[in-house]
PDB file of C-alpha atoms in Angstrom:
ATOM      1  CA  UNK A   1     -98.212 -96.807-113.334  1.00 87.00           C
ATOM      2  CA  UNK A   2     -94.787 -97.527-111.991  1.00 95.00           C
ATOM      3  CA  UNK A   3     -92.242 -99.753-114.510  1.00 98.00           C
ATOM      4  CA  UNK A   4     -90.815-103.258-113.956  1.00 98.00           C
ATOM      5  CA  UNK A   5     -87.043-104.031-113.762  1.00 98.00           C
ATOM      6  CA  UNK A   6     -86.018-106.770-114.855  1.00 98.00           C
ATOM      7  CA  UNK A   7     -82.190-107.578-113.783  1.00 98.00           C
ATOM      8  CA  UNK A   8     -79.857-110.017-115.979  1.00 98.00           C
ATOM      9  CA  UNK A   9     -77.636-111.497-112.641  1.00 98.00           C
ATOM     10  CA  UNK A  10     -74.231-113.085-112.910  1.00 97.00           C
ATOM     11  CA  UNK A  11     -71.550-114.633-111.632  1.00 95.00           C
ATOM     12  CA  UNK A  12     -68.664-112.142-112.919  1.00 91.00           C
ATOM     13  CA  UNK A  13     -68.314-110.396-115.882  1.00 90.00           C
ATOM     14  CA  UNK A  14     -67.685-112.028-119.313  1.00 91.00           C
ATOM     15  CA  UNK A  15     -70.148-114.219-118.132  1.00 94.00           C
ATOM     16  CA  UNK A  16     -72.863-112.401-121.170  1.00 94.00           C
ATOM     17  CA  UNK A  17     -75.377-110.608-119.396  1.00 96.00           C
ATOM     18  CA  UNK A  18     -75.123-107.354-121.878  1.00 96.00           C
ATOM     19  CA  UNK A  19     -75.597-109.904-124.531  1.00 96.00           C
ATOM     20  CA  UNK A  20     -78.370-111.956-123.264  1.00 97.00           C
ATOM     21  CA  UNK A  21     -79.942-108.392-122.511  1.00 98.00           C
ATOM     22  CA  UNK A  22     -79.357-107.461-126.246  1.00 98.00           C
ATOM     23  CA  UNK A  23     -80.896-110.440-127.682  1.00 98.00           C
ATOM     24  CA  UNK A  24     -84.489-110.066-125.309  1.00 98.00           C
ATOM     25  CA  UNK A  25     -84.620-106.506-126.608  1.00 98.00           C
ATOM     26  CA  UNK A  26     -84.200-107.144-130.378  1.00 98.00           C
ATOM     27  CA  UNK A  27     -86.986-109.656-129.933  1.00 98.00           C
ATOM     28  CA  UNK A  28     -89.209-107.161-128.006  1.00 98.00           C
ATOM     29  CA  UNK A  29     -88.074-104.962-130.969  1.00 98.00           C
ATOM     30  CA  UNK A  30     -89.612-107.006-133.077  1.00 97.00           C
ATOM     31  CA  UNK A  31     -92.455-107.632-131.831  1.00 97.00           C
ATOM     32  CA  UNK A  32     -93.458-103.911-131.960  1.00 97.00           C
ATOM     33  CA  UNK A  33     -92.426-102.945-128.448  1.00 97.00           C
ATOM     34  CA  UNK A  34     -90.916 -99.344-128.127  1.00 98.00           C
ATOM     35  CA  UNK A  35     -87.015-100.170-127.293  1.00 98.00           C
ATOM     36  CA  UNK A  36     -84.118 -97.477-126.628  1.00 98.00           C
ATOM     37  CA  UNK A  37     -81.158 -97.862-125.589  1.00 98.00           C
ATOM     38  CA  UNK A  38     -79.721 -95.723-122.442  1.00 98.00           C
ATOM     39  CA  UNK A  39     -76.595 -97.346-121.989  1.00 98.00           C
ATOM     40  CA  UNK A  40     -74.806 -99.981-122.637  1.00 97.00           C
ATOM     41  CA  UNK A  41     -71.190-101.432-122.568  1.00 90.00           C
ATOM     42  CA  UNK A  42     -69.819-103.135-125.177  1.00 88.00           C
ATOM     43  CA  UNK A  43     -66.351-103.146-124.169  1.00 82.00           C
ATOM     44  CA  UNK A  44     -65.291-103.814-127.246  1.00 81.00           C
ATOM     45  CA  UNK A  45     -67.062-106.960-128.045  1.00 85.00           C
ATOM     46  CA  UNK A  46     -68.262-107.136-131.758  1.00 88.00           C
ATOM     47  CA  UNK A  47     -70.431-110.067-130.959  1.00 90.00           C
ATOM     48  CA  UNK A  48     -72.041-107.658-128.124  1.00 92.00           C
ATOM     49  CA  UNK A  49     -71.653-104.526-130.252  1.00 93.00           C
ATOM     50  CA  UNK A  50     -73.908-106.272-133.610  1.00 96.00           C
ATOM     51  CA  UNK A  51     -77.105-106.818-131.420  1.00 97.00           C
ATOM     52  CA  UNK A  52     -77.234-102.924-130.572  1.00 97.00           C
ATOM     53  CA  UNK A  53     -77.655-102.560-134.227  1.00 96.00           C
ATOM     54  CA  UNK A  54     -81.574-101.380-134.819  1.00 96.00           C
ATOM     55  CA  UNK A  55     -82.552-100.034-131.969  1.00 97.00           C
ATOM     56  CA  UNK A  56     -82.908 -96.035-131.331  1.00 98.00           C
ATOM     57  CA  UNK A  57     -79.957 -94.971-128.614  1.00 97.00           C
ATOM     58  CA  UNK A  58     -79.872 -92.256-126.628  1.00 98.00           C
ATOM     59  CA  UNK A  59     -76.699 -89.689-126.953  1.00 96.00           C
ATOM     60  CA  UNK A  60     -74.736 -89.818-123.911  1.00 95.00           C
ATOM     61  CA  UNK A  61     -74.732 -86.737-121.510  1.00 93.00           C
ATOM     62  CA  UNK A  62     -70.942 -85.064-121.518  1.00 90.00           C
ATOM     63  CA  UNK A  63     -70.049 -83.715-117.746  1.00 88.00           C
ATOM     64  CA  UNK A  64     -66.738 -81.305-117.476  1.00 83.00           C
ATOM     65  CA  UNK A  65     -65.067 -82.619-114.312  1.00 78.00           C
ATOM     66  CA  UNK A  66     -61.744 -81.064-113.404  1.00 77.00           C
ATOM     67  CA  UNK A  67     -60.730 -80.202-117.438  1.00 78.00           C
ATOM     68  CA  UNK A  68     -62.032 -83.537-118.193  1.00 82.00           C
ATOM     69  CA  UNK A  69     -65.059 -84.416-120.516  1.00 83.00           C
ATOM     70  CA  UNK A  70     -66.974 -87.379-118.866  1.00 88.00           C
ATOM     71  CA  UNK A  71     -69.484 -89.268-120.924  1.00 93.00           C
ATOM     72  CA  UNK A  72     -72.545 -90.669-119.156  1.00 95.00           C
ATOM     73  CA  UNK A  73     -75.951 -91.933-119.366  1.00 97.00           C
ATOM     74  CA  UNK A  74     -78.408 -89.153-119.721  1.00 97.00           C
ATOM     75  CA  UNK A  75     -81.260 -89.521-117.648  1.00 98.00           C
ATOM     76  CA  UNK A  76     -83.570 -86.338-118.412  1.00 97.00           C
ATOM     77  CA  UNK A  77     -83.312 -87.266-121.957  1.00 97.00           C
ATOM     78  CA  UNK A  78     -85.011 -90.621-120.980  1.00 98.00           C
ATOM     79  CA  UNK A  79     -87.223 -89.297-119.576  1.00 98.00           C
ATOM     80  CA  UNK A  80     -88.235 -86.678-121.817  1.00 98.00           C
ATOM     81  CA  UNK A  81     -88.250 -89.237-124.648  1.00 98.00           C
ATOM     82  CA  UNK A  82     -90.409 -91.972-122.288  1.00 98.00           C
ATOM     83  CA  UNK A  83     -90.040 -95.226-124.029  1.00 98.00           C
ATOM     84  CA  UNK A  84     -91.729 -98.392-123.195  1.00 98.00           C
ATOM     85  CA  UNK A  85     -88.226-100.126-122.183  1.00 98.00           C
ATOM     86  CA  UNK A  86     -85.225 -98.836-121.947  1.00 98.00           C
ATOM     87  CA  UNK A  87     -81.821-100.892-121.969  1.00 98.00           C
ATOM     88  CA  UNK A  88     -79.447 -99.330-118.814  1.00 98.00           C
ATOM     89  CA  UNK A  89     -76.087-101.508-118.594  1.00 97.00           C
ATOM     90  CA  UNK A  90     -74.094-101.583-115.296  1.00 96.00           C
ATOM     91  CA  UNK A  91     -76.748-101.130-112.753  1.00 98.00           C
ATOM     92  CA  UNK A  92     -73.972-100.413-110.067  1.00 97.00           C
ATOM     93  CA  UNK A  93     -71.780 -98.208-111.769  1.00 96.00           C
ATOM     94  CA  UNK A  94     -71.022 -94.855-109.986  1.00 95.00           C
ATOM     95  CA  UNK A  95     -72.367 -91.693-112.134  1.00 95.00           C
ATOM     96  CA  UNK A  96     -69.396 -88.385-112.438  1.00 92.00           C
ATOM     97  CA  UNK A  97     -69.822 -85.508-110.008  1.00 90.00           C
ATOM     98  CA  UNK A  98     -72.782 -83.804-111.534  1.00 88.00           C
ATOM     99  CA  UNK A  99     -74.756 -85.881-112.249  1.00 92.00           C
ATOM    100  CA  UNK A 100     -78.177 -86.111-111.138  1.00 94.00           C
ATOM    101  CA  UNK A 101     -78.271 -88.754-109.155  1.00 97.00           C
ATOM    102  CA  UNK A 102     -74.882 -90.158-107.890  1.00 96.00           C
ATOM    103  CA  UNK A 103     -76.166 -93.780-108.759  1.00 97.00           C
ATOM    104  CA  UNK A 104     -76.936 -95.385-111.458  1.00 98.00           C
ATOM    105  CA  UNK A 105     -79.474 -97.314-110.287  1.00 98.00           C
ATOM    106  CA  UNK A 106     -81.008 -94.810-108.781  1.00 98.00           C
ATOM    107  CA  UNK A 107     -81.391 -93.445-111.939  1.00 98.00           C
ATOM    108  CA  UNK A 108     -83.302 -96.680-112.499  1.00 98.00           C
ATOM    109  CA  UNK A 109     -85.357 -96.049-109.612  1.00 98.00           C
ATOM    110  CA  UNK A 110     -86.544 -92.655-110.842  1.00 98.00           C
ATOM    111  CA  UNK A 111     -87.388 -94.328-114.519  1.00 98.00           C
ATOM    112  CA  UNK A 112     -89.486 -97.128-112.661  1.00 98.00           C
ATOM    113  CA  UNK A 113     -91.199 -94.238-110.833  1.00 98.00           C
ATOM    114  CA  UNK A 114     -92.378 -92.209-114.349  1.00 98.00           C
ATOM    115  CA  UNK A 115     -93.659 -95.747-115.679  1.00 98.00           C
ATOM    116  CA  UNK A 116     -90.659 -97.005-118.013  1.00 98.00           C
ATOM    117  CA  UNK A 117     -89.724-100.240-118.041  1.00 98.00           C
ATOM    118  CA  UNK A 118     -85.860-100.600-117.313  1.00 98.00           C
ATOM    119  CA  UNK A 119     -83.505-103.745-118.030  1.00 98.00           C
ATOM    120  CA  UNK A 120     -80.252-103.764-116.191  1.00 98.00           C
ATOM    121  CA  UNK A 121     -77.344-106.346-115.520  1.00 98.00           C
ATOM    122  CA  UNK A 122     -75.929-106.889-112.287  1.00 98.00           C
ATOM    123  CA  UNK A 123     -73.014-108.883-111.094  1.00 95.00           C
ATOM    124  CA  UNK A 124     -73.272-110.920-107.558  1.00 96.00           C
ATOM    125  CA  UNK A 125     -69.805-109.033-105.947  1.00 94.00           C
ATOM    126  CA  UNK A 126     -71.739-105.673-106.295  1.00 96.00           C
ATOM    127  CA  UNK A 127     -74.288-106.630-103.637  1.00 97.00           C
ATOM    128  CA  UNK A 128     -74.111-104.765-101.008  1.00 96.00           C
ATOM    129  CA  UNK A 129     -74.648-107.191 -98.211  1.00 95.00           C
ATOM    130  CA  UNK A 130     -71.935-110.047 -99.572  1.00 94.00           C
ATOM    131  CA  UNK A 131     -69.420-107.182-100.305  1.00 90.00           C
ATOM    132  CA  UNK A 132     -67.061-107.992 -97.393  1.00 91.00           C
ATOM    133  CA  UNK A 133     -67.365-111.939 -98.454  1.00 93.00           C
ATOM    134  CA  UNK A 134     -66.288-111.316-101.686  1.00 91.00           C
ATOM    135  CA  UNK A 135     -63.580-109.243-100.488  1.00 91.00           C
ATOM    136  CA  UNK A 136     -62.784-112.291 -98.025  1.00 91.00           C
ATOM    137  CA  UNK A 137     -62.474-114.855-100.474  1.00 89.00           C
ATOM    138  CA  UNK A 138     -61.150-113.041-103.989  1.00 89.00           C
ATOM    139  CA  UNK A 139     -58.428-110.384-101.972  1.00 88.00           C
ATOM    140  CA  UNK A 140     -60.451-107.853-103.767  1.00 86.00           C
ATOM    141  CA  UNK A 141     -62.449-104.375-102.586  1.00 87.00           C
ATOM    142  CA  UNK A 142     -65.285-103.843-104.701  1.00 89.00           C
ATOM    143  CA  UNK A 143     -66.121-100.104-104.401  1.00 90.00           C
ATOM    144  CA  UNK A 144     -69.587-100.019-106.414  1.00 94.00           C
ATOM    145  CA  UNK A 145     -71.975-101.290-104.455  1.00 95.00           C
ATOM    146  CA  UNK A 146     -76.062-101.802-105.107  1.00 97.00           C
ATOM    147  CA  UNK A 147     -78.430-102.127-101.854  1.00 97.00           C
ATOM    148  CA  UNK A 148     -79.955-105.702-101.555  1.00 96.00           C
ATOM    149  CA  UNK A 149     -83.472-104.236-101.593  1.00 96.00           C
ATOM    150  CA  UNK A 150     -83.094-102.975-105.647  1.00 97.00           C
ATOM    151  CA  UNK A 151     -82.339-106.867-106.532  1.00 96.00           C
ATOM    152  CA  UNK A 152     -84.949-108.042-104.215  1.00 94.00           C
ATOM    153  CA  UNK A 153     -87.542-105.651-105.244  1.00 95.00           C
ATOM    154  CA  UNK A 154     -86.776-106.342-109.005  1.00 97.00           C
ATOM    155  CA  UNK A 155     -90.137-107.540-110.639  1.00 96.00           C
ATOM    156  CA  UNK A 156     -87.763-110.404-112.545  1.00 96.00           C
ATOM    157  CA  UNK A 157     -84.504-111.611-112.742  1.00 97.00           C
ATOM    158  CA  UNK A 158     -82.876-113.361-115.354  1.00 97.00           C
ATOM    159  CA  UNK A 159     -79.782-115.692-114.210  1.00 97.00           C
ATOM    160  CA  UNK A 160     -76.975-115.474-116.839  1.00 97.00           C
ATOM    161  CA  UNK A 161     -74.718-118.147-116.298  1.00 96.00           C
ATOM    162  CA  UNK A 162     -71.083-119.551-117.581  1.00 94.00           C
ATOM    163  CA  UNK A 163     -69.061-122.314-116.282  1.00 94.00           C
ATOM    164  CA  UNK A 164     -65.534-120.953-115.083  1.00 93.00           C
ATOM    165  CA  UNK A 165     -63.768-122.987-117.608  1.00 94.00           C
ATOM    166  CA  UNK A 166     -66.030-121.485-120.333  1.00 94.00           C
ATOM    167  CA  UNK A 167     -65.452-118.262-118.826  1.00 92.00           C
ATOM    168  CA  UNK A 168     -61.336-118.671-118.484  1.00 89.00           C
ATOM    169  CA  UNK A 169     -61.245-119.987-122.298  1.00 90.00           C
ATOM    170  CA  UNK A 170     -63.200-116.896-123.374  1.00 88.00           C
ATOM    171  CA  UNK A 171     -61.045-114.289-121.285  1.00 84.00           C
ATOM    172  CA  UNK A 172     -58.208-116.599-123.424  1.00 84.00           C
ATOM    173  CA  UNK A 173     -59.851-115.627-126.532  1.00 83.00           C
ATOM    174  CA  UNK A 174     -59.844-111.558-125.726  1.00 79.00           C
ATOM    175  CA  UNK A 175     -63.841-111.772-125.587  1.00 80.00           C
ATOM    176  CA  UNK A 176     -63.807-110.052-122.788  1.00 81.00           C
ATOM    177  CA  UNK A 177     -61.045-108.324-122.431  1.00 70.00           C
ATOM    178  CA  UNK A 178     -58.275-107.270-124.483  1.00 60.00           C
ATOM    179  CA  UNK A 179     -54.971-109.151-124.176  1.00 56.00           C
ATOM    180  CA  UNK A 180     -52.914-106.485-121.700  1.00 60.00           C
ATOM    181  CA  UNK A 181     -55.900-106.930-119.050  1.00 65.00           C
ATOM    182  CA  UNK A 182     -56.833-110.221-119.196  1.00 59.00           C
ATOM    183  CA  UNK A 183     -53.923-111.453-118.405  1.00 59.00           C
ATOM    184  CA  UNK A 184     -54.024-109.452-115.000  1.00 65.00           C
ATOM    185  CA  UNK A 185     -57.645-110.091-114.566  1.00 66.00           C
ATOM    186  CA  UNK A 186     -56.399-113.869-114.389  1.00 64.00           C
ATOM    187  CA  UNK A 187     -53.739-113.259-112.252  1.00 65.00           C
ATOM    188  CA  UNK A 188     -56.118-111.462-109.894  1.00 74.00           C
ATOM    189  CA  UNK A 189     -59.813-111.402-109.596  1.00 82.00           C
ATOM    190  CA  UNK A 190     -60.673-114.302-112.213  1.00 86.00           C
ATOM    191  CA  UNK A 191     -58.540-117.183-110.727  1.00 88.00           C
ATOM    192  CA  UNK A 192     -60.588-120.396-110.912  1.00 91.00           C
ATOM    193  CA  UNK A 193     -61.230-120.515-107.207  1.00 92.00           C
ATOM    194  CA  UNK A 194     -62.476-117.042-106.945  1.00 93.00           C
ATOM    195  CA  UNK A 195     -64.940-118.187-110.100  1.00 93.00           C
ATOM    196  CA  UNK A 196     -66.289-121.005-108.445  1.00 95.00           C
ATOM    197  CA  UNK A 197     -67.254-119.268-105.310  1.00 94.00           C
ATOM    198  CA  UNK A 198     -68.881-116.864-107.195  1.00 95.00           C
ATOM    199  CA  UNK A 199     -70.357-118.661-109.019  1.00 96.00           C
ATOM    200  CA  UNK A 200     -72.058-120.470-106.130  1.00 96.00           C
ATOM    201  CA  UNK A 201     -72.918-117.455-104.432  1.00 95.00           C
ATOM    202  CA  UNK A 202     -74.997-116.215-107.901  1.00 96.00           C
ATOM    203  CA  UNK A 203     -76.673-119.155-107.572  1.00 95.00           C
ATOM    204  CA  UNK A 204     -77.574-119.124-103.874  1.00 95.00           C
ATOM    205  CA  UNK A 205     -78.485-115.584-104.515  1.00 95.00           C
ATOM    206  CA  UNK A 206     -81.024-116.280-107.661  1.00 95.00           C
ATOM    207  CA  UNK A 207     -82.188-119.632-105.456  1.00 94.00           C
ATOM    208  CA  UNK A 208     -83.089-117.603-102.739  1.00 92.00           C
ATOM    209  CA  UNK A 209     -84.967-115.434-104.980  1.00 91.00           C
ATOM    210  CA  UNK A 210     -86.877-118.335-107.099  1.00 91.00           C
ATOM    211  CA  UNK A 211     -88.122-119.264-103.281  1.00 90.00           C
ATOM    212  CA  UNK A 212     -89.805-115.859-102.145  1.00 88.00           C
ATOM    213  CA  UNK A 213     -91.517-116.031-105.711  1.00 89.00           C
ATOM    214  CA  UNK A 214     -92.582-120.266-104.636  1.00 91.00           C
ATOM    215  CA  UNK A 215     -93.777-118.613-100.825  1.00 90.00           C
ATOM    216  CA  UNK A 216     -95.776-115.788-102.511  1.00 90.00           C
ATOM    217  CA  UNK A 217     -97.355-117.968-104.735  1.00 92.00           C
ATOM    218  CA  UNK A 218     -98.435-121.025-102.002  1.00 91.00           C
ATOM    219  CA  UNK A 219     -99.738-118.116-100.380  1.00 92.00           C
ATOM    220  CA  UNK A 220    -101.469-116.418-103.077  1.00 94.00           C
ATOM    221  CA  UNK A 221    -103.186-119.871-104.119  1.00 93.00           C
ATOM    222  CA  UNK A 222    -103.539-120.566-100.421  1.00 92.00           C
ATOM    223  CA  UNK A 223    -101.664-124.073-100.191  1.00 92.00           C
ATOM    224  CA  UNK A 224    -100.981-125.877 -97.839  1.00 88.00           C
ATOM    225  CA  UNK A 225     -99.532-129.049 -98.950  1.00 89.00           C
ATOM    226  CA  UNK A 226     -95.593-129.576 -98.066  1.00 84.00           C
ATOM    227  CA  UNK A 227     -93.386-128.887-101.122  1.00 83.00           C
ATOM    228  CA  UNK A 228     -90.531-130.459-100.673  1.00 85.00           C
ATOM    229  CA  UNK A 229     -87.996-128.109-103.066  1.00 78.00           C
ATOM    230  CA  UNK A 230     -85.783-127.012-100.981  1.00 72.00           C
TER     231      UNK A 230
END
């Protein structure tokens, strides 16, 4: 039987989607359920780094690429150790020559297809459809992209969200980065404006989504009364 993804979608980073992922898997945890971890980033974060604490990990996979050792998410140990869910951070980030798949969420894909449950966190400017808008509006190329169909086709998607001033105070704070980056990060891609806008499109995005699951139920239930939602 084929797994269920779950995404946890956001605006930007910082905005605590690794987090929120955490805390759902220490309560599955507890509950009994079979949790390992894949991957995930902490960048650094202790808050982030304290809610990996208790559940099995996974070694990562080193890859020699041009005299350099590359750490990354090893993908036949998941599947030789099958858990019920398994935690993969960074659904769009781009796997090191060598690797199996050059994806990571294709990676995910291949999980879903041997029956394990995957959680993964996804940012909106790593669509692949709104990647020229989001180059439009922040002046900046994002290379890693994610086809539209893995978000739409996830089974459920969490929206993670932070208001830009929450999110500029914290980038203030070095919670998400350290000092030396965020203060080019806020010179750059997390300028107020460019947070508001994607912010919005996040949550045009998730609306959009929350509607095909309103459709598919009026169908299922076979009503026909206007709802006015919209």
């Amino acid at each position: 039987r084929k797994g269920h993804l779950k995404i946890f979608f956001g605006a930007s980073p910082g905005v605590g989607k690794t987090y929120a992922m955490l805390e759902a898997a220490q309560r599955k945890r507890a509950e009994g359920e079979d949790v390992v971890i894949g991957w995930v980033e902490t960048h650094g974060r202790p808050e982030t780094a304290a809610l990996t604490e208790g559940l099995e990990r996974l070694l990562p996979r080193n890859l020699d690429y041009r005299g350099t050792s590359l750490r990354e998410f090893d993908l036949a140990a998941a599947l030789a150790r099958r858990p019920a869910l398994l935690l993969l951070d960074e659904l769009a980030h781009t796997n090191a020559p060598g690797s199996t798949h050059a994806k990571r969420w294709q990676d995910a894909q291949e999980l879903l297809e041997a029956g394990v449950h995957v959680w993964s966190t996804l940012n909106v400017q790593h669509l692949e459809s709104l990647n020229d808008l989001v180059a439009q509006v922040t002046d900046v190329r994002v290379r890693e992209t994610v086809p539209d169909a893995v978000l739409d086709g996830a089974d459920e998607i969490e929206f993670v969200d932070l208001p830009a001033e929450e999110l500029l105070k914290r980038l203030a704070e070095g919670k998400v980065y350290v000092a030396e980056q965020a203060a080019r990060a806020v010179e750059h891609f997390f300028r107020k404006g460019n947070l508001y806008a994607l912010r919005e499109l996040a949550l045009r995005r998730t609306a959009e989504r929350v509607d095909a699951d309103v459709q598919e139920y009026r169908r299922d239930h076979e009503i026909e009364t206007t709802w006015p939602v919209a």
